[in-house]
PDB file of C-alpha atoms and ligand atoms in Angstrom:
ATOM      1  CA  MET A  93     191.705 141.079  25.097  1.00 94.00           C
ATOM      2  CA  LYS A  94     193.756 143.647  23.181  1.00 96.00           C
ATOM      3  CA  LEU A  95     193.102 143.650  19.450  1.00 98.00           C
ATOM      4  CA  LEU A  96     194.208 145.619  16.417  1.00 98.00           C
ATOM      5  CA  PHE A  97     191.930 146.002  13.381  1.00 98.00           C
ATOM      6  CA  ILE A  98     193.906 146.787  10.243  1.00 98.00           C
ATOM      7  CA  GLY A  99     192.591 147.190   6.707  1.00 98.00           C
ATOM      8  CA  PRO A 100     192.424 149.642   3.831  1.00 97.00           C
ATOM      9  CA  GLN A 101     189.972 152.520   3.803  1.00 93.00           C
ATOM     10  CA  GLY A 102     186.441 151.247   3.288  1.00 92.00           C
ATOM     11  CA  SER A 103     187.285 147.695   4.402  1.00 95.00           C
ATOM     12  CA  GLY A 104     184.592 147.965   7.080  1.00 93.00           C
ATOM     13  CA  LYS A 105     187.059 147.721   9.959  1.00 95.00           C
ATOM     14  CA  GLY A 106     185.306 150.520  11.858  1.00 93.00           C
ATOM     15  CA  THR A 107     181.918 148.824  11.491  1.00 92.00           C
ATOM     16  CA  GLN A 108     183.337 145.467  12.610  1.00 97.00           C
ATOM     17  CA  ALA A 109     185.344 146.988  15.471  1.00 97.00           C
ATOM     18  CA  ALA A 110     182.137 148.601  16.781  1.00 95.00           C
ATOM     19  CA  ILE A 111     180.226 145.277  16.660  1.00 96.00           C
ATOM     20  CA  ILE A 112     182.993 143.062  18.065  1.00 97.00           C
ATOM     21  CA  SER A 113     183.953 145.479  20.856  1.00 96.00           C
ATOM     22  CA  LYS A 114     180.321 145.433  22.068  1.00 96.00           C
ATOM     23  CA  GLU A 115     180.229 141.628  21.917  1.00 95.00           C
ATOM     24  CA  LEU A 116     183.446 141.338  23.923  1.00 95.00           C
ATOM     25  CA  GLY A 117     182.690 144.210  26.324  1.00 94.00           C
ATOM     26  CA  ILE A 118     185.895 146.055  25.502  1.00 95.00           C
ATOM     27  CA  SER A 119     186.418 149.607  24.276  1.00 96.00           C
ATOM     28  CA  HIS A 120     186.592 150.620  20.613  1.00 96.00           C
ATOM     29  CA  ILE A 121     189.253 153.215  19.970  1.00 97.00           C
ATOM     30  CA  SER A 122     189.414 154.683  16.473  1.00 96.00           C
ATOM     31  CA  THR A 123     192.167 157.247  15.999  1.00 97.00           C
ATOM     32  CA  GLY A 124     190.226 158.651  13.006  1.00 94.00           C
ATOM     33  CA  ASN A 125     187.165 159.229  15.248  1.00 93.00           C
ATOM     34  CA  LEU A 126     189.319 160.736  18.014  1.00 95.00           C
ATOM     35  CA  PHE A 127     190.697 163.200  15.458  1.00 96.00           C
ATOM     36  CA  ARG A 128     187.290 163.998  13.933  1.00 92.00           C
ATOM     37  CA  ASN A 129     185.913 164.704  17.431  1.00 91.00           C
ATOM     38  CA  ALA A 130     188.779 166.997  18.469  1.00 95.00           C
ATOM     39  CA  LYS A 131     187.954 170.633  19.290  1.00 95.00           C
ATOM     40  CA  ASP A 132     189.179 174.136  18.456  1.00 95.00           C
ATOM     41  CA  GLU A 133     192.783 174.681  17.282  1.00 95.00           C
ATOM     42  CA  LEU A 134     193.703 171.034  17.617  1.00 96.00           C
ATOM     43  CA  LYS A 135     190.761 170.154  15.364  1.00 95.00           C
ATOM     44  CA  GLN A 136     191.946 172.700  12.775  1.00 96.00           C
ATOM     45  CA  GLU A 137     195.453 171.264  12.823  1.00 96.00           C
ATOM     46  CA  LEU A 138     194.210 167.683  12.457  1.00 97.00           C
ATOM     47  CA  ASP A 139     191.729 168.592   9.679  1.00 95.00           C
ATOM     48  CA  GLU A 140     194.560 169.935   7.534  1.00 95.00           C
ATOM     49  CA  TYR A 141     196.224 166.529   7.458  1.00 95.00           C
ATOM     50  CA  MET A 142     193.017 164.548   7.183  1.00 94.00           C
ATOM     51  CA  GLU A 143     191.487 166.511   4.320  1.00 91.00           C
ATOM     52  CA  GLN A 144     194.585 165.895   2.208  1.00 91.00           C
ATOM     53  CA  GLY A 145     194.551 162.205   3.086  1.00 92.00           C
ATOM     54  CA  LYS A 146     197.923 162.548   4.876  1.00 94.00           C
ATOM     55  CA  LEU A 147     198.856 160.869   8.140  1.00 96.00           C
ATOM     56  CA  VAL A 148     198.806 163.007  11.270  1.00 97.00           C
ATOM     57  CA  PRO A 149     202.388 163.126  12.671  1.00 98.00           C
ATOM     58  CA  ASP A 150     203.224 160.137  14.882  1.00 97.00           C
ATOM     59  CA  GLU A 151     204.026 162.159  18.030  1.00 96.00           C
ATOM     60  CA  LEU A 152     200.707 163.995  17.971  1.00 97.00           C
ATOM     61  CA  THR A 153     198.816 160.799  17.121  1.00 97.00           C
ATOM     62  CA  LEU A 154     200.391 158.943  20.025  1.00 96.00           C
ATOM     63  CA  LYS A 155     199.741 161.786  22.464  1.00 95.00           C
ATOM     64  CA  ILE A 156     196.011 161.805  21.623  1.00 96.00           C
ATOM     65  CA  LEU A 157     195.815 158.006  21.614  1.00 96.00           C
ATOM     66  CA  LYS A 158     197.512 157.631  25.010  1.00 93.00           C
ATOM     67  CA  GLN A 159     195.016 160.008  26.651  1.00 92.00           C
ATOM     68  CA  ARG A 160     192.206 157.760  25.400  1.00 93.00           C
ATOM     69  CA  LEU A 161     193.950 154.455  26.125  1.00 92.00           C
ATOM     70  CA  TYR A 162     194.422 155.245  29.789  1.00 89.00           C
ATOM     71  CA  GLN A 163     190.721 155.869  30.439  1.00 88.00           C
ATOM     72  CA  ALA A 164     188.998 153.378  32.743  1.00 81.00           C
ATOM     73  CA  ASP A 165     186.870 151.672  30.078  1.00 87.00           C
ATOM     74  CA  SER A 166     189.972 150.235  28.380  1.00 85.00           C
ATOM     75  CA  LYS A 167     190.979 148.270  31.479  1.00 85.00           C
ATOM     76  CA  ASN A 168     189.330 145.037  30.248  1.00 88.00           C
ATOM     77  CA  GLY A 169     190.853 145.452  26.834  1.00 95.00           C
ATOM     78  CA  PHE A 170     190.330 147.385  23.615  1.00 96.00           C
ATOM     79  CA  ILE A 171     190.169 147.288  19.861  1.00 97.00           C
ATOM     80  CA  LEU A 172     192.470 149.765  18.186  1.00 98.00           C
ATOM     81  CA  ASP A 173     190.969 150.754  14.835  1.00 97.00           C
ATOM     82  CA  GLY A 174     193.278 152.696  12.524  1.00 96.00           C
ATOM     83  CA  PHE A 175     196.405 152.477  14.689  1.00 98.00           C
ATOM     84  CA  PRO A 176     199.238 151.659  14.084  1.00 98.00           C
ATOM     85  CA  ARG A 177     199.489 152.939  10.518  1.00 97.00           C
ATOM     86  CA  ASN A 178     203.284 152.689  10.015  1.00 98.00           C
ATOM     87  CA  LEU A 179     206.309 150.909  11.438  1.00 97.00           C
ATOM     88  CA  ASN A 180     207.223 153.720  13.819  1.00 98.00           C
ATOM     89  CA  GLN A 181     203.713 153.676  15.332  1.00 98.00           C
ATOM     90  CA  ALA A 182     203.909 149.862  15.647  1.00 97.00           C
ATOM     91  CA  ASN A 183     207.168 150.203  17.584  1.00 97.00           C
ATOM     92  CA  LEU A 184     205.757 152.963  19.794  1.00 96.00           C
ATOM     93  CA  LEU A 185     202.749 150.770  20.566  1.00 96.00           C
ATOM     94  CA  LYS A 186     205.018 147.877  21.477  1.00 95.00           C
ATOM     95  CA  SER A 187     206.683 150.103  24.059  1.00 94.00           C
ATOM     96  CA  ILE A 188     203.338 150.845  25.768  1.00 92.00           C
ATOM     97  CA  THR A 189     201.429 147.544  25.646  1.00 93.00           C
ATOM     98  CA  GLU A 190     201.253 144.011  24.254  1.00 94.00           C
ATOM     99  CA  ILE A 191     198.674 142.986  21.663  1.00 97.00           C
ATOM    100  CA  ASP A 192     196.856 139.621  21.643  1.00 97.00           C
ATOM    101  CA  LYS A 193     195.567 139.404  18.086  1.00 97.00           C
ATOM    102  CA  VAL A 194     195.613 141.420  14.887  1.00 98.00           C
ATOM    103  CA  ILE A 195     192.628 141.260  12.529  1.00 98.00           C
ATOM    104  CA  GLU A 196     193.444 142.187   8.940  1.00 98.00           C
ATOM    105  CA  ILE A 197     190.358 142.881   6.814  1.00 98.00           C
ATOM    106  CA  THR A 198     191.148 142.716   3.105  1.00 98.00           C
ATOM    107  CA  VAL A 199     189.365 144.392   0.170  1.00 97.00           C
ATOM    108  CA  SER A 200     190.638 145.278  -3.311  1.00 96.00           C
ATOM    109  CA  ASP A 201     191.435 148.900  -4.211  1.00 95.00           C
ATOM    110  CA  LEU A 202     188.523 148.884  -6.649  1.00 93.00           C
ATOM    111  CA  GLU A 203     186.039 147.855  -3.945  1.00 93.00           C
ATOM    112  CA  SER A 204     187.575 150.299  -1.491  1.00 94.00           C
ATOM    113  CA  ILE A 205     187.198 153.233  -3.919  1.00 93.00           C
ATOM    114  CA  LYS A 206     183.615 152.200  -4.732  1.00 91.00           C
ATOM    115  CA  ARG A 207     182.669 152.014  -1.056  1.00 92.00           C
ATOM    116  CA  LEU A 208     184.314 155.303  -0.089  1.00 92.00           C
ATOM    117  CA  SER A 209     182.731 157.205  -2.947  1.00 91.00           C
ATOM    118  CA  GLY A 210     179.278 156.115  -1.732  1.00 93.00           C
ATOM    119  CA  ARG A 211     179.921 156.496   1.990  1.00 93.00           C
ATOM    120  CA  VAL A 212     177.698 158.956   3.864  1.00 95.00           C
ATOM    121  CA  SER A 213     176.869 159.466   7.514  1.00 93.00           C
ATOM    122  CA  CYS A 214     174.219 161.317   9.482  1.00 95.00           C
ATOM    123  CA  GLU A 215     175.303 164.758  10.594  1.00 94.00           C
ATOM    124  CA  LYS A 216     173.129 164.405  13.748  1.00 95.00           C
ATOM    125  CA  CYS A 217     173.467 160.828  15.039  1.00 94.00           C
ATOM    126  CA  ASN A 218     176.547 159.650  13.081  1.00 87.00           C
ATOM    127  CA  GLU A 219     174.826 156.519  11.678  1.00 91.00           C
ATOM    128  CA  SER A 220     176.687 155.415   8.535  1.00 88.00           C
ATOM    129  CA  TYR A 221     175.288 154.288   5.183  1.00 93.00           C
ATOM    130  CA  ASN A 222     176.419 153.715   1.623  1.00 92.00           C
ATOM    131  CA  ILE A 223     174.439 155.010  -1.329  1.00 92.00           C
ATOM    132  CA  PHE A 224     175.790 152.220  -3.614  1.00 88.00           C
ATOM    133  CA  THR A 225     176.093 149.204  -1.320  1.00 83.00           C
ATOM    134  CA  GLU A 226     174.447 147.976   1.916  1.00 82.00           C
ATOM    135  CA  PRO A 227     173.525 149.475   4.361  1.00 87.00           C
ATOM    136  CA  LYS A 228     171.670 151.821   1.962  1.00 94.00           C
ATOM    137  CA  PRO A 229     169.553 154.660   3.354  1.00 96.00           C
ATOM    138  CA  LYS A 230     165.876 154.646   2.238  1.00 96.00           C
ATOM    139  CA  ASN A 231     166.345 158.231   1.078  1.00 95.00           C
ATOM    140  CA  PRO A 232     169.893 159.121  -0.106  1.00 93.00           C
ATOM    141  CA  LEU A 233     169.673 162.549   1.533  1.00 96.00           C
ATOM    142  CA  TYR A 234     168.331 161.787   5.016  1.00 97.00           C
ATOM    143  CA  CYS A 235     169.006 159.402   7.906  1.00 97.00           C
ATOM    144  CA  ASP A 236     166.561 156.473   8.317  1.00 97.00           C
ATOM    145  CA  LEU A 237     166.896 156.661  12.101  1.00 96.00           C
ATOM    146  CA  CYS A 238     166.598 160.334  12.988  1.00 97.00           C
ATOM    147  CA  GLY A 239     165.904 162.193   9.730  1.00 97.00           C
ATOM    148  CA  GLY A 240     169.211 164.119   9.992  1.00 97.00           C
ATOM    149  CA  LYS A 241     171.053 165.224   6.841  1.00 97.00           C
ATOM    150  CA  LEU A 242     173.436 162.672   5.303  1.00 97.00           C
ATOM    151  CA  ILE A 243     176.893 164.095   4.632  1.00 96.00           C
ATOM    152  CA  ARG A 244     180.170 162.852   3.114  1.00 94.00           C
ATOM    153  CA  ARG A 245     183.438 162.888   5.046  1.00 89.00           C
ATOM    154  CA  GLY A 246     185.799 165.715   4.050  1.00 87.00           C
ATOM    155  CA  ASP A 247     188.524 163.195   3.189  1.00 89.00           C
ATOM    156  CA  ASP A 248     186.298 160.971   1.016  1.00 90.00           C
ATOM    157  CA  ASN A 249     187.190 162.984  -2.096  1.00 89.00           C
ATOM    158  CA  GLU A 250     188.975 161.431  -5.081  1.00 87.00           C
ATOM    159  CA  GLN A 251     192.411 162.891  -4.396  1.00 89.00           C
ATOM    160  CA  ALA A 252     192.459 162.120  -0.676  1.00 92.00           C
ATOM    161  CA  ILE A 253     191.159 158.575  -1.295  1.00 92.00           C
ATOM    162  CA  LYS A 254     194.051 157.922  -3.720  1.00 91.00           C
ATOM    163  CA  LYS A 255     196.570 159.302  -1.242  1.00 94.00           C
ATOM    164  CA  ARG A 256     195.142 157.278   1.666  1.00 94.00           C
ATOM    165  CA  LEU A 257     195.273 154.017  -0.300  1.00 96.00           C
ATOM    166  CA  GLU A 258     198.832 154.763  -1.396  1.00 97.00           C
ATOM    167  CA  ILE A 259     199.853 155.292   2.253  1.00 97.00           C
ATOM    168  CA  TYR A 260     198.026 152.091   3.250  1.00 97.00           C
ATOM    169  CA  HIS A 261     199.965 149.979   0.733  1.00 98.00           C
ATOM    170  CA  ASN A 262     203.346 151.657   1.286  1.00 98.00           C
ATOM    171  CA  GLU A 263     203.344 152.254   5.046  1.00 98.00           C
ATOM    172  CA  THR A 264     200.605 150.240   6.770  1.00 98.00           C
ATOM    173  CA  GLU A 265     200.624 146.901   4.917  1.00 97.00           C
ATOM    174  CA  PRO A 266     204.341 146.279   5.586  1.00 97.00           C
ATOM    175  CA  ILE A 267     203.749 146.303   9.373  1.00 97.00           C
ATOM    176  CA  LEU A 268     201.545 143.188   9.096  1.00 98.00           C
ATOM    177  CA  LYS A 269     204.609 140.987   8.941  1.00 96.00           C
ATOM    178  CA  GLU A 270     205.555 142.230  12.404  1.00 96.00           C
ATOM    179  CA  TYR A 271     202.378 140.542  13.631  1.00 97.00           C
ATOM    180  CA  GLN A 272     202.464 137.358  11.556  1.00 96.00           C
ATOM    181  CA  ASP A 273     202.262 135.046  14.605  1.00 96.00           C
ATOM    182  CA  ILE A 274     199.059 136.645  15.876  1.00 96.00           C
ATOM    183  CA  LEU A 275     197.514 137.642  12.535  1.00 97.00           C
ATOM    184  CA  ILE A 276     193.964 136.690  11.515  1.00 97.00           C
ATOM    185  CA  LYS A 277     193.124 137.456   7.900  1.00 97.00           C
ATOM    186  CA  ILE A 278     189.487 138.111   7.008  1.00 98.00           C
ATOM    187  CA  ASN A 279     187.873 138.534   3.585  1.00 98.00           C
ATOM    188  CA  GLY A 280     186.188 141.962   3.755  1.00 97.00           C
ATOM    189  CA  GLU A 281     184.293 141.513   0.478  1.00 96.00           C
ATOM    190  CA  GLN A 282     181.370 139.692   2.098  1.00 95.00           C
ATOM    191  CA  ASN A 283     178.251 140.974   3.839  1.00 92.00           C
ATOM    192  CA  ILE A 284     178.609 142.592   7.266  1.00 93.00           C
ATOM    193  CA  ASP A 285     177.107 139.655   9.225  1.00 96.00           C
ATOM    194  CA  LYS A 286     179.339 137.081   7.531  1.00 97.00           C
ATOM    195  CA  ILE A 287     182.462 139.139   8.263  1.00 98.00           C
ATOM    196  CA  THR A 288     181.450 139.437  11.935  1.00 98.00           C
ATOM    197  CA  GLU A 289     180.869 135.671  12.051  1.00 98.00           C
ATOM    198  CA  ASP A 290     184.290 134.972  10.512  1.00 98.00           C
ATOM    199  CA  ILE A 291     186.034 137.239  13.012  1.00 98.00           C
ATOM    200  CA  THR A 292     184.178 135.794  16.018  1.00 97.00           C
ATOM    201  CA  THR A 293     184.839 132.195  14.929  1.00 97.00           C
ATOM    202  CA  LYS A 294     188.531 132.797  14.328  1.00 96.00           C
ATOM    203  CA  LEU A 295     188.962 134.658  17.607  1.00 95.00           C
ATOM    204  CA  LYS A 296     187.410 131.685  19.439  1.00 91.00           C
ATOM    205  CA  HIS A 297     189.664 129.133  17.781  1.00 80.00           C
ATOM    206  CA  LEU A 298     192.972 130.850  18.146  1.00 65.00           C
TER     207      LEU A 298
HETATM  208  P1  LIG B 262     190.278 156.796   9.381  1.00 59.60           P
HETATM  209  O1  LIG B 262     188.999 157.226   9.994  1.00 59.60           O
HETATM  210  O2  LIG B 262     190.911 155.649  10.107  1.00 59.60           O
HETATM  211  O3  LIG B 262     190.130 156.524   7.895  1.00 59.60           O
HETATM  212  O4  LIG B 262     191.296 158.015   9.532  1.00 59.60           O
HETATM  213  C1  LIG B 262     191.025 159.262   8.932  1.00 59.60           C
HETATM  214  C2  LIG B 262     192.285 160.100   8.883  1.00 59.60           C
HETATM  215  O5  LIG B 262     192.755 160.339  10.209  1.00 59.60           O
HETATM  216  C3  LIG B 262     193.467 159.460   8.164  1.00 59.60           C
HETATM  217  O6  LIG B 262     193.423 159.628   6.762  1.00 59.60           O
HETATM  218  C4  LIG B 262     194.632 160.233   8.798  1.00 59.60           C
HETATM  219  O7  LIG B 262     194.714 161.547   8.289  1.00 59.60           O
HETATM  220  C5  LIG B 262     194.172 160.351  10.250  1.00 59.60           C
HETATM  221  N1  LIG B 262     194.623 159.180  11.040  1.00 59.60           N
HETATM  222  C6  LIG B 262     193.847 158.220  11.598  1.00 59.60           C
HETATM  223  N2  LIG B 262     194.582 157.332  12.273  1.00 59.60           N
HETATM  224  C7  LIG B 262     195.871 157.739  12.150  1.00 59.60           C
HETATM  225  C8  LIG B 262     197.115 157.244  12.615  1.00 59.60           C
HETATM  226  N3  LIG B 262     197.201 156.109  13.332  1.00 59.60           N
HETATM  227  N4  LIG B 262     198.233 157.953  12.308  1.00 59.60           N
HETATM  228  C9  LIG B 262     198.171 159.076  11.608  1.00 59.60           C
HETATM  229  N5  LIG B 262     197.038 159.595  11.099  1.00 59.60           N
HETATM  230  C10 LIG B 262     195.887 158.934  11.377  1.00 59.60           C
END
């Protein structure tokens, strides 16, 4: 099964992609995570784009994605989370592989901004929380699981959030019509378990 998860920032697509990929035994590939985990000069180059909320250039994005896509664990299938983000990337993807289903997770801009401004993650184990909505940490400063410090992402600042949403509406949303025959639309303004249930049910019935 080859799936795309598309949705605005803070829609919970990363959380859902992690859960569903485990359930289906396929790999979860998030271009955002690949970029955040890059090293040395490449990391510096990528951070410059990310911190301003801009897209990393398509060529560089595709080069990094391809290296990950061709690893053995993607043989049974994968969920791409955060790719493609514009029409050019959608066309490049089409030239490498076919996609079975596209999951679009919708949330309003207001909800997205609220979620991103409360989003924190553990600097040690990467567990994510939200200080305004569930899953809330018991202590807003430290991780429930390992006691590590909770930090905000560099690009979850007001200016970058605005820019990222603008890019989502102008460049990413229009590509959904390319996938209209295989598109599954999910309401992202529900609790995490209900969203997972909706995705699983719809994947089974289509
Ligand atoms: P995300 O974790 O999906 O919110 O991505 C964080 C940042 O990584 C984005 O704001 C972009 O700067 C960059 N990024 C992630 N995926 C892509 C992509 N497919 N194309 C270009 N830039 C990307």
